[in-house]
Amino acid sequence: MLYDNIMVPYDGSPSAQAALAEAVRFAKDDPGLTLRIVHIIDTEQLAIDKLEAEGRDEQIVSTSGTLQATFAAVTAEAEERLRRRIDPLLKGLMNKVHVELLQETSPGDQIVTYAVDNGCDLIVMGSRGLGALRGMLGSVSSFVLRNADVPVLIVKEGTNE
């Protein structure tokens, strides 16, 4: 087959869901293909939001170790939500599938770096994510398209329905 190691940046948006569905189609045609689903989250913001919802101040709890425990809890919750979303799409797939959560710093750079570091030979991603948009493509997909050294397949929402 053309590709052996496909990366799918996934943020839960309809466009990312369409991209994952397209990558799964590639995988079903080639059982030796590896899928790498990468979800980039802002653990720090999620932890702060959780603490605020519980009526606690992150500045106070950071000294007691509660902030680190909250980071771990929100990461586990994010991973569980991710699994609930993607597992139905992966059902019956015989391929190797790696699912990873990365702490957000710069999503575009992280996607390009991850693809290089993990030997990905194709990036399949949605045209628009959950963040701000730039023109026809989202700012992250536009960045990846310009900076990745491997082919990038941009999938529009609704193309797999």
Coordinates of N, CA and C in Angstrom, one line a residue:
M1 N 0.8 -1.2 0.0 CA 0.0 0.0 0.0 C 0.9 1.2 0.0
L2 N 0.3 2.4 -0.3 CA 1.0 3.6 -0.3 C 1.6 4.1 1.0
Y3 N 0.8 3.9 2.1 CA 1.1 4.4 3.4 C 1.2 3.3 4.4
D4 N 2.1 3.5 5.3 CA 2.3 2.5 6.4 C 2.0 3.0 7.8
N5 N 2.1 4.4 8.0 CA 2.0 5.0 9.3 C 1.3 6.3 9.1
I6 N 0.0 6.3 9.4 CA -0.9 7.5 9.2 C -1.2 8.2 10.6
M7 N -1.0 9.5 10.6 CA -1.3 10.3 11.8 C -2.6 11.0 11.5
V8 N -3.5 11.0 12.6 CA -4.7 11.7 12.5 C -4.8 12.6 13.7
P9 N -4.6 13.9 13.5 CA -4.8 14.9 14.6 C -6.3 14.9 14.9
Y10 N -6.8 14.8 16.1 CA -8.2 14.7 16.4 C -8.6 15.6 17.5
D11 N -9.5 16.5 17.3 CA -10.0 17.4 18.3 C -11.5 17.3 18.6
G12 N -12.1 16.3 18.0 CA -13.5 16.1 18.3 C -14.5 16.9 17.4
S13 N -13.9 17.7 16.5 CA -14.8 18.5 15.6 C -15.4 17.6 14.6
P14 N -16.5 18.0 13.9 CA -17.0 17.2 12.8 C -16.0 17.0 11.7
S15 N -15.2 18.0 11.5 CA -14.1 17.8 10.4 C -13.1 16.8 10.8
A16 N -12.7 16.8 12.1 CA -11.7 15.8 12.6 C -12.4 14.4 12.5
Q17 N -13.7 14.3 12.8 CA -14.4 13.0 12.7 C -14.4 12.5 11.3
A18 N -14.6 13.4 10.3 CA -14.5 13.0 8.9 C -13.1 12.5 8.5
A19 N -12.1 13.2 9.1 CA -10.7 12.8 8.8 C -10.4 11.4 9.4
L20 N -10.9 11.2 10.6 CA -10.6 9.9 11.2 C -11.3 8.8 10.4
A21 N -12.6 9.1 9.9 CA -13.3 8.1 9.1 C -12.5 7.8 7.8
E22 N -12.0 8.8 7.2 CA -11.2 8.6 6.0 C -9.9 7.8 6.3
A23 N -9.2 8.1 7.3 CA -8.0 7.3 7.7 C -8.4 5.8 8.0
V24 N -9.5 5.6 8.6 CA -10.0 4.3 8.9 C -10.3 3.5 7.6
R25 N -10.8 4.2 6.6 CA -11.0 3.6 5.2 C -9.6 3.1 4.7
F26 N -8.6 3.9 4.8 CA -7.3 3.5 4.4 C -6.9 2.3 5.1
A27 N -7.1 2.3 6.4 CA -6.6 1.2 7.3 C -7.4 -0.1 7.0
K28 N -8.6 0.0 6.7 CA -9.4 -1.2 6.3 C -8.9 -1.9 5.1
D29 N -8.3 -1.1 4.2 CA -7.8 -1.6 2.9 C -6.4 -2.3 3.1
D30 N -5.7 -2.0 4.3 CA -4.4 -2.4 4.5 C -4.2 -2.8 6.0
P31 N -4.3 -4.0 6.4 CA -4.2 -4.4 7.8 C -2.8 -4.2 8.4
G32 N -1.8 -4.0 7.5 CA -0.5 -3.7 8.1 C -0.2 -2.2 8.4
L33 N -1.2 -1.4 8.0 CA -1.1 0.1 8.2 C -1.3 0.4 9.7
T34 N -0.5 1.3 10.2 CA -0.6 1.8 11.6 C -1.3 3.1 11.6
L35 N -2.3 3.3 12.5 CA -2.9 4.6 12.7 C -2.4 5.2 14.0
R36 N -2.1 6.5 14.0 CA -1.7 7.2 15.1 C -2.7 8.4 15.3
I37 N -3.6 8.3 16.3 CA -4.6 9.3 16.6 C -4.0 10.1 17.7
V38 N -3.9 11.4 17.5 CA -3.2 12.3 18.4 C -4.2 13.4 18.8
H39 N -4.5 13.5 20.1 CA -5.4 14.5 20.6 C -4.6 15.5 21.4
I40 N -4.6 16.8 21.0 CA -3.8 17.8 21.7 C -4.8 18.5 22.6
I41 N -4.5 18.5 24.0 CA -5.4 19.2 24.9 C -4.6 20.2 25.8
D42 N -5.3 21.1 26.3 CA -4.7 22.1 27.2 C -5.0 21.7 28.6
T43 N -4.2 20.8 29.1 CA -4.4 20.2 30.4 C -4.5 21.3 31.5
E44 N -3.6 22.2 31.4 CA -3.6 23.3 32.4 C -4.9 24.0 32.5
Q45 N -5.4 24.4 31.4 CA -6.7 25.1 31.4 C -7.9 24.3 31.9
L46 N -7.8 23.0 31.4 CA -8.9 22.0 31.9 C -8.8 21.9 33.4
A47 N -7.6 21.8 34.0 CA -7.4 21.7 35.4 C -7.9 22.9 36.2
I48 N -7.6 24.1 35.6 CA -8.1 25.4 36.2 C -9.6 25.4 36.2
D49 N -10.2 25.1 35.0 CA -11.6 25.1 34.9 C -12.3 24.1 35.9
K50 N -11.7 23.0 36.1 CA -12.2 22.0 37.1 C -12.2 22.5 38.5
L51 N -11.0 23.1 38.8 CA -10.9 23.6 40.2 C -11.9 24.8 40.4
E52 N -12.0 25.6 39.4 CA -13.0 26.7 39.6 C -14.4 26.2 39.7
A53 N -14.7 25.2 39.0 CA -16.1 24.6 39.1 C -16.3 24.0 40.4
E54 N -15.2 23.6 41.1 CA -15.3 23.0 42.4 C -15.2 24.1 43.5
G55 N -15.1 25.3 43.1 CA -15.0 26.4 44.0 C -13.6 26.6 44.7
R56 N -12.6 26.0 44.0 CA -11.2 26.1 44.6 C -10.3 27.0 43.7
D57 N -9.4 27.7 44.2 CA -8.5 28.5 43.5 C -7.2 27.8 43.2
E58 N -6.8 27.7 41.9 CA -5.6 27.0 41.5 C -4.3 27.5 42.2
Q59 N -4.3 28.7 42.5 CA -3.1 29.3 43.2 C -2.9 28.7 44.6
I60 N -4.0 28.5 45.3 CA -3.9 27.9 46.7 C -3.6 26.5 46.6
V61 N -4.3 25.7 45.7 CA -4.1 24.3 45.7 C -2.8 23.8 45.1
S62 N -2.1 24.7 44.4 CA -0.9 24.3 43.7 C 0.2 23.9 44.7
T63 N 0.3 24.5 45.8 CA 1.3 24.2 46.8 C 1.0 22.8 47.5
S64 N -0.2 22.4 47.5 CA -0.6 21.2 48.2 C -0.5 19.9 47.3
G65 N -0.2 20.1 46.1 CA -0.1 18.9 45.2 C -1.5 18.6 44.6
T66 N -2.5 19.3 45.0 CA -3.8 19.1 44.4 C -3.9 19.5 42.9
L67 N -3.1 20.5 42.5 CA -3.1 20.9 41.1 C -2.6 19.7 40.3
Q68 N -1.5 19.1 40.7 CA -1.0 17.9 39.9 C -2.0 16.8 39.9
A69 N -2.7 16.5 41.0 CA -3.7 15.5 41.0 C -4.8 15.9 40.0
T70 N -5.2 17.2 40.0 CA -6.2 17.6 39.1 C -5.8 17.5 37.6
F71 N -4.5 17.8 37.3 CA -3.9 17.6 36.0 C -4.2 16.1 35.6
A72 N -3.8 15.2 36.5 CA -3.9 13.8 36.2 C -5.4 13.4 36.0
A73 N -6.3 14.0 36.8 CA -7.7 13.6 36.7 C -8.3 14.2 35.4
V74 N -8.0 15.4 35.0 CA -8.5 15.9 33.7 C -8.0 15.2 32.5
T75 N -6.7 14.8 32.6 CA -6.1 14.0 31.5 C -6.8 12.7 31.3
A76 N -7.1 12.0 32.4 CA -7.8 10.7 32.4 C -9.2 10.9 31.9
E77 N -9.9 12.0 32.3 CA -11.2 12.3 31.8 C -11.2 12.6 30.3
A78 N -10.2 13.4 29.8 CA -10.1 13.7 28.4 C -9.8 12.4 27.6
E79 N -9.0 11.5 28.1 CA -8.7 10.3 27.4 C -10.0 9.4 27.3
E80 N -10.7 9.4 28.4 CA -12.0 8.6 28.4 C -13.0 9.2 27.4
R81 N -13.1 10.5 27.4 CA -14.0 11.1 26.4 C -13.6 10.8 25.0
L82 N -12.3 10.9 24.7 CA -11.7 10.6 23.4 C -12.0 9.2 23.0
R83 N -11.8 8.2 23.9 CA -12.0 6.8 23.6 C -13.5 6.6 23.3
R84 N -14.4 7.2 24.0 CA -15.9 7.1 23.7 C -16.2 7.6 22.3
R85 N -15.5 8.6 21.9 CA -15.8 9.2 20.6 C -15.2 8.4 19.4
I86 N -14.0 7.9 19.6 CA -13.3 7.2 18.5 C -13.5 5.7 18.5
D87 N -13.8 5.1 19.6 CA -13.9 3.6 19.6 C -15.0 3.1 18.6
P88 N -16.1 3.7 18.5 CA -17.1 3.2 17.5 C -16.5 3.3 16.0
L89 N -15.7 4.2 15.7 CA -15.1 4.3 14.4 C -14.1 3.3 14.2
L90 N -13.5 2.8 15.2 CA -12.4 1.8 15.1 C -12.8 0.4 15.3
K91 N -14.1 0.2 15.6 CA -14.6 -1.1 15.8 C -14.4 -2.1 14.6
G92 N -13.8 -3.2 15.0 CA -13.5 -4.2 14.0 C -12.2 -4.0 13.2
L93 N -11.5 -2.9 13.5 CA -10.3 -2.6 12.8 C -9.2 -3.5 13.3
M94 N -8.5 -4.2 12.4 CA -7.4 -5.1 12.8 C -6.0 -4.5 12.9
N95 N -6.0 -3.2 12.5 CA -4.7 -2.5 12.5 C -4.2 -2.1 13.8
K96 N -2.9 -1.8 13.9 CA -2.3 -1.2 15.1 C -2.8 0.2 15.2
V97 N -3.3 0.6 16.4 CA -3.8 1.9 16.6 C -3.1 2.5 17.8
H98 N -2.5 3.6 17.7 CA -1.9 4.3 18.9 C -2.7 5.5 19.1
V99 N -3.2 5.7 20.3 CA -3.9 6.9 20.7 C -3.1 7.7 21.8
E100 N -2.8 8.9 21.5 CA -2.0 9.7 22.4 C -2.6 11.1 22.7
L101 N -2.5 11.5 23.9 CA -2.9 12.8 24.3 C -1.6 13.6 24.5
L102 N -1.5 14.8 23.9 CA -0.4 15.7 24.1 C -0.8 17.0 24.7
Q103 N 0.0 17.5 25.6 CA -0.3 18.8 26.3 C -0.1 19.9 25.2
E104 N -1.1 20.7 25.0 CA -1.0 21.8 24.0 C 0.1 22.8 24.4
T105 N 0.9 23.1 23.4 CA 1.8 24.2 23.4 C 1.6 25.0 22.1
S106 N 1.8 24.4 21.0 CA 1.6 25.0 19.7 C 1.1 23.8 18.8
P107 N -0.2 23.7 18.6 CA -0.7 22.5 17.9 C -0.1 22.2 16.5
G108 N 0.0 23.3 15.7 CA 0.6 23.0 14.4 C 2.0 22.5 14.4
D109 N 2.8 23.1 15.3 CA 4.2 22.6 15.4 C 4.2 21.2 16.0
Q110 N 3.3 20.9 17.0 CA 3.3 19.6 17.6 C 2.9 18.5 16.6
I111 N 1.9 18.8 15.7 CA 1.5 17.9 14.7 C 2.7 17.6 13.8
V112 N 3.3 18.6 13.3 CA 4.5 18.4 12.3 C 5.6 17.6 13.0
T113 N 5.9 18.0 14.3 CA 7.0 17.3 15.0 C 6.6 15.9 15.3
Y114 N 5.4 15.6 15.7 CA 5.0 14.3 16.0 C 5.1 13.4 14.8
A115 N 4.7 13.9 13.6 CA 4.8 13.2 12.4 C 6.2 12.8 12.1
V116 N 7.1 13.7 12.3 CA 8.5 13.4 12.0 C 9.1 12.4 13.0
D117 N 8.8 12.7 14.3 CA 9.3 11.8 15.4 C 8.8 10.4 15.3
N118 N 7.6 10.2 14.8 CA 7.0 8.9 14.7 C 7.0 8.2 13.4
G119 N 7.8 8.8 12.4 CA 7.9 8.2 11.1 C 6.6 8.1 10.3
C120 N 5.7 9.1 10.5 CA 4.4 9.1 9.8 C 4.7 9.4 8.3
D121 N 4.0 8.7 7.5 CA 4.1 9.0 6.0 C 2.9 9.7 5.4
L122 N 1.9 10.0 6.2 CA 0.7 10.7 5.8 C 0.1 11.3 7.0
I123 N -0.4 12.5 6.9 CA -1.2 13.2 8.0 C -2.6 13.4 7.3
V124 N -3.6 12.9 8.0 CA -5.0 13.0 7.6 C -5.7 13.9 8.6
M125 N -6.1 15.1 8.2 CA -6.7 16.0 9.2 C -7.9 16.7 8.7
G126 N -8.7 17.2 9.6 CA -9.9 18.0 9.2 C -9.5 19.4 8.7
S127 N -10.4 19.9 7.9 CA -10.1 21.3 7.3 C -10.4 22.4 8.3
R128 N -11.2 22.1 9.3 CA -11.5 23.1 10.3 C -11.7 22.4 11.7
G129 N -11.0 23.0 12.7 CA -11.1 22.4 14.0 C -12.0 23.2 14.9
L130 N -11.8 23.0 16.2 CA -12.6 23.7 17.1 C -12.1 25.1 17.4
G131 N -10.9 25.5 17.0 CA -10.4 26.8 17.2 C -10.8 27.8 16.2
A132 N -10.0 28.9 16.2 CA -10.3 30.0 15.2 C -10.0 29.6 13.8
L133 N -10.7 30.2 12.9 CA -10.5 29.8 11.5 C -9.7 30.9 10.7
R134 N -9.0 30.4 9.7 CA -8.3 31.3 8.8 C -8.6 30.9 7.4
G135 N -9.4 31.8 6.7 CA -9.8 31.5 5.4 C -10.6 30.2 5.2
M136 N -10.3 29.5 4.2 CA -11.0 28.2 3.9 C -10.6 27.1 4.8
L137 N -9.3 27.2 5.3 CA -8.8 26.1 6.2 C -8.6 26.7 7.5
G138 N -8.7 25.9 8.5 CA -8.4 26.3 9.9 C -6.9 26.7 10.0
S139 N -6.6 27.5 11.0 CA -5.2 28.0 11.1 C -4.2 26.8 11.3
V140 N -4.6 25.8 12.1 CA -3.8 24.7 12.3 C -3.6 23.8 11.1
S141 N -4.7 23.5 10.4 CA -4.5 22.7 9.2 C -3.7 23.5 8.1
S142 N -3.9 24.8 8.0 CA -3.1 25.6 7.1 C -1.6 25.5 7.4
F143 N -1.3 25.6 8.7 CA 0.1 25.6 9.2 C 0.7 24.2 8.8
V144 N 0.0 23.1 9.1 CA 0.5 21.8 8.9 C 0.7 21.6 7.4
L145 N -0.2 22.0 6.6 CA -0.1 21.9 5.1 C 1.1 22.6 4.6
R146 N 1.4 23.7 5.1 CA 2.6 24.5 4.7 C 3.9 23.9 5.2
N147 N 3.9 23.3 6.4 CA 5.2 22.9 7.1 C 5.5 21.5 7.2
A148 N 4.6 20.6 6.9 CA 4.9 19.2 7.0 C 5.7 18.7 5.8
D149 N 6.6 17.8 6.1 CA 7.5 17.2 5.1 C 6.9 15.9 4.5
V150 N 5.7 15.6 4.9 CA 5.0 14.4 4.4 C 3.6 14.9 3.8
P151 N 3.0 14.1 2.9 CA 1.7 14.5 2.4 C 0.7 14.7 3.5
V152 N -0.2 15.7 3.2 CA -1.2 16.0 4.2 C -2.6 16.0 3.4
L153 N -3.5 15.1 3.9 CA -4.8 15.0 3.3 C -5.7 15.8 4.1
I154 N -6.3 16.8 3.6 CA -7.3 17.6 4.3 C -8.7 17.1 3.9
V155 N -9.5 16.7 5.0 CA -10.8 16.2 4.8 C -11.8 17.2 5.2
K156 N -12.8 17.4 4.4 CA -13.9 18.4 4.7 C -15.0 17.6 5.5
E157 N -15.6 18.3 6.3 CA -16.8 17.7 7.1 C -17.8 17.3 6.1
G158 N -18.4 16.1 6.3 CA -19.5 15.7 5.5 C -19.1 14.9 4.2
T159 N -17.8 14.7 4.0 CA -17.3 14.0 2.8 C -17.5 12.5 3.0
N160 N -17.7 12.0 4.2 CA -17.8 10.5 4.4 C -19.2 10.1 4.8
E161 N -20.1 10.9 4.6 CA -21.5 10.5 5.0 C -22.2 9.8 4.0

